[in-house]
Short mmCIF file of C-alpha atoms in Angstrom, two decimals:
data_model
loop_
_atom_site.label_atom_id
_atom_site.label_comp_id
_atom_site.label_asym_id
_atom_site.label_seq_id
_atom_site.Cartn_x
_atom_site.Cartn_y
_atom_site.Cartn_z
CA MET K 1 159.07 39.47 319.37
CA LEU K 2 158.94 36.03 321.50
CA ALA K 3 159.25 32.64 319.94
CA LYS K 4 155.93 31.91 320.75
CA LYS K 5 154.43 34.96 319.02
CA LYS K 6 156.74 34.56 315.94
CA ALA K 7 155.65 30.78 315.14
CA GLU K 8 151.94 31.94 315.85
CA PHE K 9 152.33 34.69 313.26
CA VAL K 10 154.28 31.79 310.93
CA ARG K 11 151.56 29.49 310.65
CA LEU K 12 148.97 32.66 310.68
CA PHE K 13 150.04 33.95 307.84
CA GLN K 14 150.38 30.53 306.12
CA GLU K 15 146.95 30.05 306.90
CA PHE K 16 146.08 33.52 305.37
CA VAL K 17 147.99 33.17 302.10
CA SER K 18 146.09 29.68 301.05
CA SER K 19 142.75 31.11 302.02
CA TYR K 20 141.85 34.60 301.32
CA PRO K 21 144.07 36.63 298.99
CA TYR K 22 143.16 35.26 295.74
CA THR K 23 139.52 35.11 296.35
CA PRO K 24 137.45 37.59 294.95
CA ASP K 25 137.37 39.69 297.97
CA GLY K 26 141.16 39.18 298.32
CA LEU K 27 141.78 40.86 294.56
CA HIS K 28 139.71 43.39 294.84
CA HIS K 29 141.47 44.32 298.07
CA LYS K 30 144.62 43.94 296.67
CA ALA K 31 143.83 46.20 293.97
CA THR K 32 142.47 48.82 296.10
CA TYR K 33 145.86 50.02 297.60
CA GLU K 34 148.14 51.44 294.78
CA ASP K 35 144.77 53.15 293.24
CA ARG K 36 143.74 54.70 296.72
CA ARG K 37 147.67 56.45 296.99
CA GLN K 38 147.39 57.61 293.59
CA GLN K 39 143.77 59.34 294.28
CA GLY K 40 145.15 60.58 297.68
CA ARG K 41 147.80 62.36 295.71
CA ARG K 42 146.06 63.27 292.82
CA LYS K 43 143.71 65.09 295.87
CA PHE K 44 146.98 66.57 297.48
CA GLU K 45 148.17 68.14 294.32
CA ALA K 46 144.77 69.59 293.26
CA ILE K 47 144.71 71.42 296.40
CA ALA K 48 147.83 72.52 296.46
CA THR K 49 147.45 74.19 293.42
CA ALA K 50 144.34 75.64 294.45
CA THR K 51 146.23 77.06 297.69
CA ASN K 52 148.72 78.95 294.94
CA SER K 53 146.25 80.41 293.55
CA GLU K 54 144.84 81.89 297.14
CA GLU K 55 141.39 79.65 296.56
CA ASP K 56 139.91 79.31 299.67
CA VAL K 57 140.59 75.06 300.16
CA ILE K 58 139.51 75.15 303.99
CA GLU K 59 136.42 72.67 302.63
CA ALA K 60 138.03 70.72 299.80
CA VAL K 61 140.92 69.66 302.80
CA LEU K 62 138.57 68.46 305.09
CA LEU K 63 136.47 66.94 302.37
CA GLU K 64 138.95 65.46 300.08
CA ILE K 65 142.18 64.93 302.26
CA PHE K 66 140.56 64.18 305.51
CA PRO K 67 138.04 61.37 304.66
CA TYR K 68 138.22 59.86 307.96
CA VAL K 69 138.10 63.10 309.91
CA ASN K 70 135.12 61.59 312.11
CA THR K 71 137.30 58.66 313.58
CA GLY K 72 140.60 60.54 314.14
CA MET K 73 142.53 59.28 311.06
CA LEU K 74 143.86 61.91 310.28
CA THR K 75 146.91 60.38 309.13
CA THR K 76 146.10 58.71 305.50
CA ILE K 77 147.29 61.26 303.50
CA LEU K 78 150.75 61.20 304.83
CA HIS K 79 150.26 57.70 303.98
CA TYR K 80 149.61 58.48 300.42
CA LEU K 81 152.60 61.02 299.75
CA ARG K 82 155.17 59.04 301.69
CA PRO K 83 154.16 55.12 301.96
CA HIS K 84 157.55 54.04 302.80
CA GLN K 85 157.60 56.40 305.83
CA PHE K 86 154.13 56.26 307.04
CA LEU K 87 151.90 53.55 307.76
CA CYS K 88 148.17 53.74 306.78
CA LEU K 89 146.93 52.19 310.20
CA ASN K 90 143.32 51.77 311.39
CA ASN K 91 141.34 49.78 313.97
CA LYS K 92 142.17 46.12 312.47
CA SER K 93 146.16 46.61 311.90
CA ILE K 94 146.56 48.18 315.33
CA SER K 95 145.13 45.45 317.16
CA VAL K 96 147.28 43.00 315.30
CA ILE K 97 150.50 45.14 315.88
CA ASN K 98 149.54 45.51 319.59
CA TYR K 99 148.97 41.96 320.09
CA PHE K 100 152.26 40.63 318.32
CA THR K 101 154.29 43.27 320.45
CA ASP K 102 152.32 43.66 323.73
CA THR K 103 151.47 47.19 323.94
CA LEU K 104 148.51 48.74 324.22
CA TYR K 105 148.13 51.63 321.30
CA SER K 106 145.00 53.04 320.27
CA GLN K 107 143.82 54.71 316.96
CA GLU K 108 144.36 58.11 318.67
CA LEU K 109 146.16 60.56 316.94
CA ILE K 110 148.58 61.19 319.84
CA ASP K 111 149.58 57.57 319.78
CA TYR K 112 150.39 57.51 316.19
CA PRO K 113 153.79 58.68 315.97
CA SER K 114 154.93 55.54 318.57
CA ILE K 115 152.79 52.45 316.78
CA ASN K 116 153.87 54.13 313.44
CA ILE K 117 157.57 52.92 314.43
CA ILE K 118 156.69 50.21 316.47
CA GLY K 119 154.48 48.69 313.04
CA HIS K 120 157.54 49.54 311.05
CA ASN K 121 159.87 47.69 313.14
CA LEU K 122 157.50 44.63 313.49
CA ILE K 123 156.91 44.55 309.38
CA GLN K 124 160.63 44.32 308.87
CA GLU K 125 161.26 41.81 311.13
CA LEU K 126 158.38 39.86 309.81
CA ALA K 127 159.20 40.22 305.98
CA LYS K 128 161.47 37.08 305.54
CA ASP K 129 158.44 35.02 306.78
CA MET K 130 155.56 37.20 304.57
CA HIS K 131 157.93 36.51 301.57
CA GLN K 132 156.86 32.77 301.27
CA THR K 133 155.39 30.87 298.46
CA GLY K 134 152.01 31.76 297.36
CA ALA K 135 151.68 35.16 298.94
CA PRO K 136 150.52 38.28 296.58
CA SER K 137 153.13 40.24 294.90
CA LEU K 138 152.87 43.13 297.30
CA ARG K 139 154.83 46.16 299.29
CA ASP K 140 155.65 44.16 302.49
CA GLU K 141 153.10 47.11 304.25
CA ASP K 142 150.49 46.40 302.33
CA LEU K 143 150.55 42.80 302.47
CA PHE K 144 150.88 43.35 306.11
CA ASP K 145 147.58 45.42 306.20
CA MET K 146 145.67 42.98 304.13
CA PHE K 147 147.01 40.56 306.71
CA CYS K 148 145.60 42.34 309.35
CA HIS K 149 142.29 42.74 307.77
CA TRP K 150 141.93 39.04 307.10
CA LEU K 151 142.90 38.17 310.50
CA VAL K 152 140.64 40.52 311.96
CA ALA K 153 137.52 40.92 309.74
CA VAL K 154 137.48 37.63 308.12
CA LYS K 155 139.15 35.04 310.55
CA LYS K 156 137.83 36.93 313.44
CA TYR K 157 140.92 35.62 315.41
CA ASP K 158 140.59 35.40 319.07
CA PHE K 159 143.58 37.81 320.61
CA GLY K 160 143.02 36.10 324.04
CA LEU K 161 142.12 39.08 325.88
CA LYS K 162 140.44 37.06 328.64
CA GLU K 163 144.32 36.16 329.65
CA THR K 164 145.39 39.72 330.67
CA SER K 165 144.25 40.98 333.90
CA SER K 166 141.12 42.84 334.73
CA SER K 167 142.73 46.38 334.45
CA GLU K 168 144.72 45.71 330.93
CA ALA K 169 141.57 43.92 329.48
CA ILE K 170 139.63 47.55 330.30
CA GLU K 171 142.34 49.63 328.54
CA PHE K 172 142.39 47.59 325.68
CA ASN K 173 138.96 47.63 325.11
CA THR K 174 138.73 51.09 325.50
CA ALA K 175 141.48 51.87 323.11
CA PHE K 176 139.59 49.41 320.56
CA LYS K 177 135.65 50.18 321.07
CA THR K 178 135.72 51.30 317.56
CA LEU K 179 135.84 47.59 316.13
CA GLU K 180 132.23 46.59 315.32
CA LEU K 181 132.46 44.24 312.25
CA GLN K 182 129.38 43.18 310.78
CA PRO K 183 128.97 39.54 311.15
CA GLU K 184 130.88 37.21 307.95
CA TYR K 185 128.04 36.19 305.33
CA SER K 186 130.27 33.95 302.98
CA MET K 187 129.40 33.04 298.86
CA THR K 188 128.25 29.48 300.11
CA GLN K 189 125.63 31.03 302.68
CA CYS K 190 124.47 33.46 299.73
CA VAL K 191 124.33 30.59 297.36
CA GLU K 192 121.85 28.61 300.07
CA GLU K 193 119.68 31.03 300.60
CA THR K 194 119.32 32.56 297.02
CA GLY K 195 119.17 29.53 294.56
CA PHE K 196 121.54 31.46 292.29
CA THR K 197 124.35 29.81 291.39
CA GLU K 198 127.94 31.01 292.53
CA THR K 199 129.02 31.69 289.26
CA GLN K 200 126.23 34.25 288.82
CA LEU K 201 126.86 35.51 292.35
CA THR K 202 130.39 36.04 291.91
CA GLN K 203 130.05 38.13 288.65
CA TRP K 204 127.27 40.25 289.65
CA ILE K 205 129.15 41.12 293.09
CA HIS K 206 132.27 41.94 290.86
CA ASN K 207 130.49 44.45 288.99
CA ILE K 208 128.74 45.62 291.44
CA ASN K 209 132.32 46.59 292.82
CA ARG K 210 133.83 47.38 289.55
CA LYS K 211 130.98 49.83 288.25
CA GLY K 212 129.49 51.29 292.11
CA GLN K 213 126.31 50.93 291.41
CA ALA K 214 123.93 48.31 289.77
CA ILE K 215 120.42 47.71 289.16
CA ILE K 216 118.36 44.69 289.86
CA GLN K 217 115.64 44.53 286.93
CA GLY K 218 113.06 42.07 286.52
CA PRO K 219 109.35 41.07 286.71
CA PRO K 220 107.53 41.37 289.83
CA GLY K 221 107.81 38.20 292.38
CA THR K 222 111.14 37.49 291.04
CA GLY K 223 113.17 38.41 294.53
CA LYS K 224 114.88 41.53 292.98
CA THR K 225 114.49 43.42 296.91
CA PHE K 226 115.79 40.12 298.11
CA LEU K 227 118.69 39.56 296.52
CA ALA K 228 119.82 42.97 296.92
CA GLN K 229 119.61 42.40 300.69
CA LYS K 230 121.93 39.10 300.71
CA LEU K 231 124.51 41.05 298.43
CA ALA K 232 124.87 43.54 300.27
CA LYS K 233 124.94 41.85 303.53
CA HIS K 234 127.85 39.80 301.31
CA LEU K 235 129.53 42.72 300.73
CA ILE K 236 129.64 44.09 304.21
CA GLY K 237 130.21 40.65 305.93
CA GLY K 238 133.11 41.05 308.45
CA GLY K 239 133.97 44.73 308.15
CA ASP K 240 132.87 47.95 309.76
CA GLY K 241 130.32 48.72 307.19
CA PHE K 242 126.78 48.84 306.65
CA SER K 243 123.95 48.74 304.80
CA ASP K 244 120.66 50.91 304.28
CA THR K 245 117.28 50.91 302.23
CA ILE K 246 115.23 53.90 301.28
CA GLN K 247 111.90 53.28 298.81
CA PHE K 248 111.84 55.72 295.71
CA HIS K 249 107.88 56.63 294.92
CA PRO K 250 106.73 59.53 292.25
CA ALA K 251 106.53 62.01 295.29
CA TYR K 252 110.46 61.33 296.17
CA THR K 253 112.73 64.33 295.18
CA TYR K 254 116.25 66.23 295.05
CA GLU K 255 115.50 67.42 298.69
CA ASP K 256 114.34 64.45 300.33
CA PHE K 257 117.65 62.19 298.55
CA ILE K 258 120.65 64.84 298.50
CA GLN K 259 119.58 68.47 300.05
CA GLY K 260 116.77 70.80 300.58
CA ILE K 261 115.47 73.75 302.94
CA ARG K 262 113.29 72.77 305.58
CA PRO K 263 111.43 74.82 308.06
CA GLN K 264 112.38 74.20 311.32
CA SER K 265 110.84 75.88 314.62
CA GLN K 266 113.73 77.31 316.80
CA ASP K 267 113.17 79.19 319.92
CA GLY K 268 109.67 80.38 318.75
CA GLU K 269 111.23 81.20 315.58
CA LEU K 270 110.77 79.70 312.01
CA THR K 271 114.02 79.39 310.47
CA TYR K 272 115.24 77.43 306.86
CA PRO K 273 118.17 75.85 306.98
CA ILE K 274 119.47 73.50 304.47
CA VAL K 275 119.19 70.25 305.56
CA PRO K 276 121.00 66.94 304.52
CA GLY K 277 118.71 64.50 302.48
CA ARG K 278 119.62 60.96 302.74
CA PHE K 279 121.94 60.13 300.73
CA LEU K 280 124.10 62.77 302.07
CA GLN K 281 123.41 61.63 305.64
CA PHE K 282 124.17 58.00 304.10
CA CYS K 283 127.64 59.44 302.70
CA GLU K 284 128.80 61.02 306.27
CA LYS K 285 128.30 57.79 308.01
CA ALA K 286 130.35 55.90 305.30
CA GLU K 287 133.04 58.34 305.31
CA ALA K 288 133.64 57.08 309.16
CA CYS K 289 133.80 53.34 307.94
CA GLU K 290 136.88 51.90 306.31
CA ASP K 291 135.08 48.61 304.72
CA THR K 292 132.34 48.81 302.03
CA CYS K 293 128.41 50.49 302.99
CA VAL K 294 125.58 49.77 300.45
CA LEU K 295 122.61 51.70 300.30
CA ILE K 296 119.74 49.19 298.57
CA ILE K 297 116.94 51.97 296.44
CA ASP K 298 114.20 50.06 296.11
CA GLU K 299 111.79 50.58 293.07
CA ILE K 300 114.57 52.86 292.06
CA ASN K 301 112.50 53.88 288.34
CA ARG K 302 109.51 54.86 290.44
CA ALA K 303 110.84 58.24 291.10
CA ASN K 304 112.29 61.03 288.18
CA LEU K 305 115.62 60.37 288.69
CA SER K 306 117.00 62.52 286.53
CA GLN K 307 115.84 65.39 288.78
CA VAL K 308 116.18 63.18 292.49
CA PHE K 309 120.08 62.52 291.32
CA GLY K 310 121.06 66.11 290.41
CA GLU K 311 124.56 66.30 290.54
CA LEU K 312 124.59 62.50 291.60
CA MET K 313 124.91 62.35 287.91
CA TYR K 314 128.31 63.41 287.05
CA LEU K 315 130.27 61.90 290.48
CA LEU K 316 128.86 57.99 289.72
CA ASP K 317 130.98 57.87 286.68
CA ASP K 318 134.19 58.40 289.16
CA ARG K 319 134.49 58.52 293.00
CA ASP K 320 137.47 60.60 292.80
CA ARG K 321 135.61 63.74 291.35
CA THR K 322 133.98 66.22 293.31
CA VAL K 323 130.89 68.98 293.21
CA LYS K 324 129.81 71.81 294.59
CA LEU K 325 126.11 71.30 295.67
CA ALA K 326 123.59 74.31 295.21
CA SER K 327 123.98 75.21 299.02
CA GLY K 328 128.14 75.67 298.59
CA GLN K 329 128.88 72.49 300.09
CA LEU K 330 131.53 70.60 298.10
CA PHE K 331 130.25 66.73 298.11
CA ARG K 332 131.80 63.57 296.57
CA ILE K 333 130.76 59.85 296.96
CA PRO K 334 132.99 57.97 298.97
CA THR K 335 134.83 55.45 297.40
CA ASN K 336 133.19 52.39 299.55
CA VAL K 337 129.96 53.07 298.93
CA ARG K 338 128.20 50.41 296.91
CA ILE K 339 124.48 51.42 295.33
CA ILE K 340 121.86 48.55 294.66
CA GLY K 341 118.52 49.29 292.54
CA THR K 342 115.88 47.63 292.16
CA MET K 343 113.68 47.83 288.98
CA ASN K 344 109.99 46.03 288.54
CA THR K 345 110.02 46.39 284.43
CA ALA K 346 106.47 45.56 284.59
CA ASP K 347 105.17 48.71 285.32
CA ARG K 348 105.21 50.50 282.29
CA SER K 349 103.06 53.63 283.78
CA ILE K 350 106.39 54.42 285.19
CA ALA K 351 109.37 55.76 282.65
CA LEU K 352 112.45 53.44 282.93
CA VAL K 353 115.63 55.03 283.44
CA ASP K 354 116.76 57.42 281.02
CA ASN K 355 120.34 55.90 278.94
CA ALA K 356 122.56 58.92 280.53
CA LEU K 357 121.58 57.21 283.57
CA ARG K 358 121.83 53.93 282.60
CA ARG K 359 125.61 54.00 281.27
CA ARG K 360 126.21 54.43 284.95
CA PHE K 361 124.81 51.54 286.49
CA ALA K 362 125.39 47.50 285.82
CA PHE K 363 122.16 45.85 285.25
CA ILE K 364 121.35 42.38 286.95
CA PRO K 365 118.49 40.77 284.79
CA VAL K 366 116.39 38.48 287.38
CA TYR K 367 113.69 36.33 285.85
CA PRO K 368 111.31 33.39 287.45
CA ASN K 369 113.83 31.07 289.19
CA TYR K 370 111.58 27.28 289.45
CA GLU K 371 114.74 25.93 291.76
CA VAL K 372 114.45 28.35 294.34
CA LEU K 373 110.30 27.70 294.79
CA ARG K 374 111.51 23.93 294.70
CA GLN K 375 114.42 24.35 297.10
CA TYR K 376 112.08 26.50 299.35
CA HIS K 377 109.04 23.51 299.94
CA GLN K 378 111.94 21.12 299.95
CA ARG K 379 113.58 22.54 302.71
CA GLU K 380 110.78 23.81 304.74
CA LYS K 381 108.89 20.23 303.96
CA THR K 382 105.52 21.38 303.30
CA GLY K 383 104.72 18.63 301.08
CA PHE K 384 103.24 20.83 298.40
CA PRO K 385 103.30 19.46 294.66
CA VAL K 386 105.96 21.99 293.61
CA ASP K 387 106.42 20.21 290.43
CA LYS K 388 102.94 20.78 289.18
CA LEU K 389 102.91 24.61 290.50
CA THR K 390 106.14 24.92 288.32
CA SER K 391 104.54 23.20 285.43
CA ILE K 392 101.56 25.73 285.29
CA LEU K 393 103.91 28.77 285.89
CA GLU K 394 105.38 28.07 282.72
CA ASN K 395 102.70 27.32 280.91
CA VAL K 396 101.62 31.05 282.33
CA ASN K 397 104.53 32.60 280.98
CA ARG K 398 104.77 30.92 277.66
CA ALA K 399 101.54 32.56 277.41
CA ILE K 400 102.52 35.68 278.73
CA ASN K 401 105.32 35.60 275.96
CA ASN K 402 106.87 38.61 277.14
CA LYS K 403 110.02 38.24 279.94
CA HIS K 404 108.97 41.61 281.40
CA TYR K 405 105.62 40.32 282.90
CA GLU K 406 106.53 36.97 283.39
CA LEU K 407 104.62 35.73 287.24
CA GLY K 408 107.51 35.49 289.57
CA ILE K 409 107.66 32.86 292.23
CA SER K 410 107.67 34.84 295.59
CA PHE K 411 103.75 34.90 295.88
CA PHE K 412 104.03 31.28 296.54
CA LEU K 413 107.49 30.97 299.07
CA THR K 414 105.03 30.06 301.90
CA LYS K 415 104.92 27.54 304.50
CA THR K 416 101.43 27.37 304.56
CA LEU K 417 100.69 27.37 300.77
CA ALA K 418 98.70 24.34 300.54
CA GLU K 419 95.77 26.04 302.50
CA ASP K 420 96.66 29.39 301.04
CA ILE K 421 97.04 28.29 297.00
CA GLN K 422 93.41 29.41 296.11
CA ASP K 423 93.71 32.91 297.70
CA ILE K 424 96.87 33.85 296.21
CA TRP K 425 95.56 32.48 292.91
CA GLN K 426 92.59 34.49 293.02
CA MET K 427 93.60 37.50 294.96
CA GLU K 428 97.01 37.94 293.27
CA ILE K 429 97.60 36.35 290.10
CA GLU K 430 94.11 36.71 288.39
CA PRO K 431 94.12 40.72 288.88
CA TYR K 432 97.54 40.68 287.42
CA LEU K 433 96.59 38.23 284.91
CA GLU K 434 93.26 40.02 283.91
CA GLU K 435 95.05 43.15 283.88
CA TYR K 436 97.88 41.91 280.96
CA PHE K 437 95.04 39.63 279.33
CA PHE K 438 92.45 42.53 278.92
CA ASP K 439 92.20 42.39 275.29
CA ASN K 440 92.04 38.60 275.37
CA GLN K 441 89.52 37.37 277.92
CA GLU K 442 89.78 33.46 276.38
CA LYS K 443 93.77 33.19 276.95
CA MET K 444 92.54 34.85 280.56
CA ASP K 445 89.97 31.66 281.46
CA GLU K 446 92.47 29.35 280.54
CA PHE K 447 94.03 30.45 283.87
CA CYS K 448 91.17 31.10 286.02
CA TRP K 449 91.05 29.06 289.23
CA TYR K 450 88.44 26.90 288.06
CA LYS K 451 90.20 25.67 285.31
CA ILE K 452 93.46 24.74 287.02
CA LYS K 453 92.94 23.75 290.72
CA ASP K 454 92.51 19.98 289.15
CA LYS K 455 95.82 20.21 287.97
CA PHE K 456 97.41 20.42 291.22
CA SER K 457 95.66 16.59 292.43
CA LYS K 458 96.02 14.70 288.92
#
């Protein structure tokens, strides 16, 4: 390696050590290395045992040993079995190796033997520079991989492609055409946009990663879906993952979510193939990604969850498990998949989550956050008397006296609140209160528009 690039690596690695490994994302990243190798070895041993018993293992091999078959990454199991001999390479580590060794290898399987040797030589050359004060206690190969992730996905380092010739640039871009990363969305941005504290958001992110799935629950108008979207944006930020949203409803079925028979017309004849549902499609797409993918299920308790989830109930406990679906297809939830549901606790006409499913989720309670309301109107400079509105809302919620039915703030997050407040109160708030206070008209009358409107001008 040229002395100039050696110095560049040392500078970047020092920045990496001081900024990433001990953040929540960095600690989670660090914990995955040995866990994944152990899972890979267990899967290989299970399939080897099945092979010795003369069982058909073709589908299991494709599903369990080659999880990245869609991207051509068929070397993962080699690394799981012999980590000192085979590097687990991805588009991030390949781009870094190419940059520091002045090579142009791709992620194609044909290039793996060469870049595996070059990568090992590079890591050996840089080992002393990586063993500096504050560096995480990891195998050299894992530490280098963690550095590559930070450099490409977090720092988004400019590798200086503009300095290469046009022909080299074309070849390099072709080699890394799969490197499409989501924009970084920091915890600071999440705090500013949601109004929740960094301590709260960090705890929620930790539990989503720990459990694999969580439900944000609370009364109407508390911003549950908005919060789910922001948490998902943070989880996929800087990686090659993605997020998707579906909404459950009473007619949503197992066939819609997992798989089912769908009549189709083919060459004038009606056929009945088994078609994957939204979750199977999502997981298939997630298998081709290296980083976190998030599925948001809005209004999760509006469907019959035990019926819709089916075998998924078993898989939510352990992402290392595999089940055979009714079609005979083997299925598992990829380890990089996270599920965030939202649940309106005020809708008692719908059955809440049963205990069997409840224990498989972490629950994030969200209640009216008046500080978010204040910050919004200050930021948008609406001039609306938010403190007076907040006082009214606090009185309403004290009268309701049930945290599951409290009146949320999202009704009032609009720039034209001064012009719309009467319509919002009479057309949205009063019908909600009338239903809750149906047997207490006197209490309802206290919060009618004609009774509270003068409080905004006092």
